[in-house]
Amino acid sequence: MATNSNKSLTDSLKEAESLLRNGGFALVYQSGGSFIGKTGNGIKPLFEMAAEKDPKTGEVLADKVIGRAAAFLCLKIGFKAVFAFSMSEGAIKLFETAGVEWSCVEKTDRILNRRGDDLCPMEKATMECKNEEEAYLAIRRKLVEFGLIEENYGKDQR
C-alpha cells in the first residue's frame, strides 16, 4: 500500500477504507466524526458532494478509484485525506501539491474507461484544467452530456 499520511488521519482513513470494502458503498466519507456511505456509479456521487457542498464535509474520503478528475473534486470539497483502491499519478500530484494526505492499494499512470480501451471520459474532460473550479465545470458538462444530471444541477456551485 502506498501512502503519505501522518498518524492524525490514519485511523480515520483505515475506518473509511474498511467501510468501503465491507459496506457496499461507492464511497465513504467522514463528516463531523461520523462516517457516511454513498451509493452510485463512477464520479457522480463525488460530483454530487461537490455540488451540494456541506461545510461539515471534508475530513476523509475512501473511494474505489481516484483519478485526476476525482482529485480535483476532492480539493473542491476540501478533503484532508483520501484513500482509493486505485489512484492515478495525476491525482497523487494534485494531492501532494495541495497538502492532502493520500493512501492507495495500487498506483496507476492513468484511469481508463469501463471497457478498458481508452482514457476515462472524465479524465479527458479535465486534462487541460488548471484548478478545481475549471475541473468542476468540465465534469458537470460531461455529466450533462451523458444525461446523468439535469442541465441546471450544480450550476450555482462554482
Short mmCIF file of C-alpha atoms in Angstrom, two decimals:
data_model
loop_
_atom_site.label_atom_id
_atom_site.label_comp_id
_atom_site.label_asym_id
_atom_site.label_seq_id
_atom_site.Cartn_x
_atom_site.Cartn_y
_atom_site.Cartn_z
CA MET A 1 0.00 0.00 0.00
CA ALA A 2 1.33 3.44 -0.93
CA THR A 3 0.76 6.36 1.43
CA ASN A 4 1.93 9.79 2.54
CA SER A 5 -0.25 10.03 5.66
CA ASN A 6 0.54 11.14 9.18
CA LYS A 7 -0.82 9.49 12.32
CA SER A 8 -3.60 12.07 12.91
CA LEU A 9 -5.78 10.95 9.98
CA THR A 10 -4.54 7.39 9.51
CA ASP A 11 -7.11 5.78 11.81
CA SER A 12 -9.99 7.64 10.13
CA LEU A 13 -8.74 6.61 6.69
CA LYS A 14 -8.49 2.98 7.80
CA GLU A 15 -12.04 3.01 9.17
CA ALA A 16 -13.37 4.63 5.97
CA GLU A 17 -11.47 2.05 3.90
CA SER A 18 -12.97 -0.80 5.95
CA LEU A 19 -16.49 0.58 5.49
CA LEU A 20 -15.87 0.93 1.75
CA ARG A 21 -14.64 -2.66 1.49
CA ASN A 22 -17.48 -4.13 3.54
CA GLY A 23 -20.44 -1.78 3.20
CA GLY A 24 -21.42 -1.95 -0.46
CA PHE A 25 -20.92 1.78 -0.95
CA ALA A 26 -19.48 3.69 -3.91
CA LEU A 27 -17.61 5.91 -1.45
CA VAL A 28 -17.40 6.58 2.28
CA TYR A 29 -16.55 9.91 3.87
CA GLN A 30 -16.20 11.25 7.37
CA SER A 31 -18.12 14.33 8.43
CA GLY A 32 -18.22 15.66 11.97
CA GLY A 33 -16.87 12.39 13.35
CA SER A 34 -19.48 10.22 11.61
CA PHE A 35 -18.89 8.01 8.57
CA ILE A 36 -21.37 8.28 5.73
CA GLY A 37 -21.63 5.93 2.75
CA LYS A 38 -22.92 6.98 -0.67
CA THR A 39 -24.07 4.75 -3.49
CA GLY A 40 -23.94 5.40 -7.22
CA ASN A 41 -21.64 4.87 -10.17
CA GLY A 42 -18.48 6.50 -11.40
CA ILE A 43 -17.68 10.05 -10.42
CA LYS A 44 -21.32 11.09 -9.94
CA PRO A 45 -21.54 10.53 -6.13
CA LEU A 46 -18.40 12.63 -5.61
CA PHE A 47 -19.68 15.31 -8.01
CA GLU A 48 -22.95 15.45 -6.05
CA MET A 49 -20.96 16.11 -2.89
CA ALA A 50 -19.14 18.98 -4.60
CA ALA A 51 -22.40 20.39 -5.98
CA GLU A 52 -24.19 20.20 -2.64
CA LYS A 53 -21.19 21.22 -0.55
CA ASP A 54 -21.91 20.86 3.14
CA PRO A 55 -19.41 22.91 5.16
CA LYS A 56 -19.06 19.98 7.60
CA THR A 57 -17.92 17.68 4.80
CA GLY A 58 -14.24 17.41 4.12
CA GLU A 59 -12.37 15.27 6.60
CA VAL A 60 -11.57 11.92 4.94
CA LEU A 61 -12.76 10.07 1.85
CA ALA A 62 -12.45 6.44 0.77
CA ASP A 63 -13.35 5.76 -2.87
CA LYS A 64 -12.72 2.89 -5.24
CA VAL A 65 -10.91 4.85 -7.97
CA ILE A 66 -9.42 8.33 -7.81
CA GLY A 67 -8.07 9.87 -10.98
CA ARG A 68 -7.17 13.47 -11.67
CA ALA A 69 -10.83 14.44 -12.26
CA ALA A 70 -11.94 12.98 -8.92
CA ALA A 71 -8.91 14.53 -7.18
CA PHE A 72 -9.98 17.98 -8.38
CA LEU A 73 -13.42 17.35 -6.82
CA CYS A 74 -11.77 16.22 -3.57
CA LEU A 75 -9.87 19.52 -3.50
CA LYS A 76 -13.06 21.48 -4.17
CA ILE A 77 -14.85 19.67 -1.33
CA GLY A 78 -11.88 20.14 0.98
CA PHE A 79 -10.92 16.61 1.98
CA LYS A 80 -7.81 16.43 4.14
CA ALA A 81 -7.07 12.76 3.43
CA VAL A 82 -8.10 10.36 0.65
CA PHE A 83 -7.89 6.57 0.22
CA ALA A 84 -8.55 4.67 -3.02
CA PHE A 85 -8.06 1.12 -4.17
CA SER A 86 -6.62 2.58 -7.38
CA MET A 87 -5.18 6.10 -7.65
CA SER A 88 -3.56 7.78 -10.64
CA GLU A 89 -0.21 9.52 -10.60
CA GLY A 90 -2.03 12.69 -11.70
CA ALA A 91 -4.28 12.54 -8.62
CA ILE A 92 -1.29 11.94 -6.36
CA LYS A 93 0.50 15.00 -7.78
CA LEU A 94 -2.57 17.18 -7.16
CA PHE A 95 -2.90 15.89 -3.59
CA GLU A 96 0.78 16.38 -2.80
CA THR A 97 0.76 19.92 -4.21
CA ALA A 98 -2.32 20.76 -2.09
CA GLY A 99 -1.04 19.03 1.06
CA VAL A 100 -3.77 16.38 1.06
CA GLU A 101 -2.78 13.08 2.62
CA TRP A 102 -3.37 10.09 0.37
CA SER A 103 -3.21 6.33 0.54
CA CYS A 104 -3.88 3.68 -2.10
CA VAL A 105 -3.57 0.00 -2.80
CA GLU A 106 -2.47 0.49 -6.40
CA LYS A 107 -0.89 3.45 -8.21
CA THR A 108 -1.64 3.71 -11.90
CA ASP A 109 -0.42 6.06 -14.59
CA ARG A 110 -3.97 6.72 -15.85
CA ILE A 111 -7.62 5.87 -15.31
CA LEU A 112 -9.31 4.00 -18.15
CA ASN A 113 -12.95 3.91 -19.24
CA ARG A 114 -15.15 0.99 -18.15
CA ARG A 115 -14.31 -1.01 -21.28
CA GLY A 116 -10.61 -0.52 -20.60
CA ASP A 117 -9.88 0.56 -24.17
CA ASP A 118 -9.44 4.32 -23.75
CA LEU A 119 -8.85 7.04 -21.20
CA CYS A 120 -11.75 7.71 -18.80
CA PRO A 121 -14.02 10.42 -20.27
CA MET A 122 -13.80 12.47 -17.06
CA GLU A 123 -10.01 12.35 -17.23
CA LYS A 124 -10.21 13.55 -20.83
CA ALA A 125 -12.63 16.31 -19.86
CA THR A 126 -10.27 17.65 -17.17
CA MET A 127 -6.98 17.08 -18.98
CA GLU A 128 -6.38 20.79 -19.60
CA CYS A 129 -7.91 22.05 -16.33
CA LYS A 130 -5.63 24.06 -14.07
CA ASN A 131 -7.75 24.15 -10.91
CA GLU A 132 -10.74 22.59 -9.20
CA GLU A 133 -13.20 25.21 -10.45
CA GLU A 134 -12.32 24.57 -14.11
CA ALA A 135 -12.47 20.82 -13.48
CA TYR A 136 -15.83 21.04 -11.70
CA LEU A 137 -17.34 22.82 -14.71
CA ALA A 138 -15.78 20.35 -17.18
CA ILE A 139 -17.08 17.35 -15.20
CA ARG A 140 -20.50 18.96 -14.91
CA ARG A 141 -20.65 19.49 -18.69
CA LYS A 142 -19.71 15.86 -19.30
CA LEU A 143 -22.30 14.54 -16.82
CA VAL A 144 -24.98 16.68 -18.52
CA GLU A 145 -23.81 15.41 -21.94
CA PHE A 146 -24.13 11.80 -20.72
CA GLY A 147 -27.63 12.52 -19.34
CA LEU A 148 -26.54 11.70 -15.78
CA ILE A 149 -27.57 15.07 -14.32
CA GLU A 150 -30.03 17.79 -15.29
CA GLU A 151 -28.79 20.87 -17.16
CA ASN A 152 -29.14 23.16 -14.14
CA TYR A 153 -27.89 20.74 -11.46
CA GLY A 154 -24.84 22.09 -9.65
CA LYS A 155 -24.70 25.20 -11.81
CA ASP A 156 -24.54 27.59 -8.86
CA GLN A 157 -21.65 25.79 -7.12
CA ARG A 158 -18.57 27.44 -8.57
#
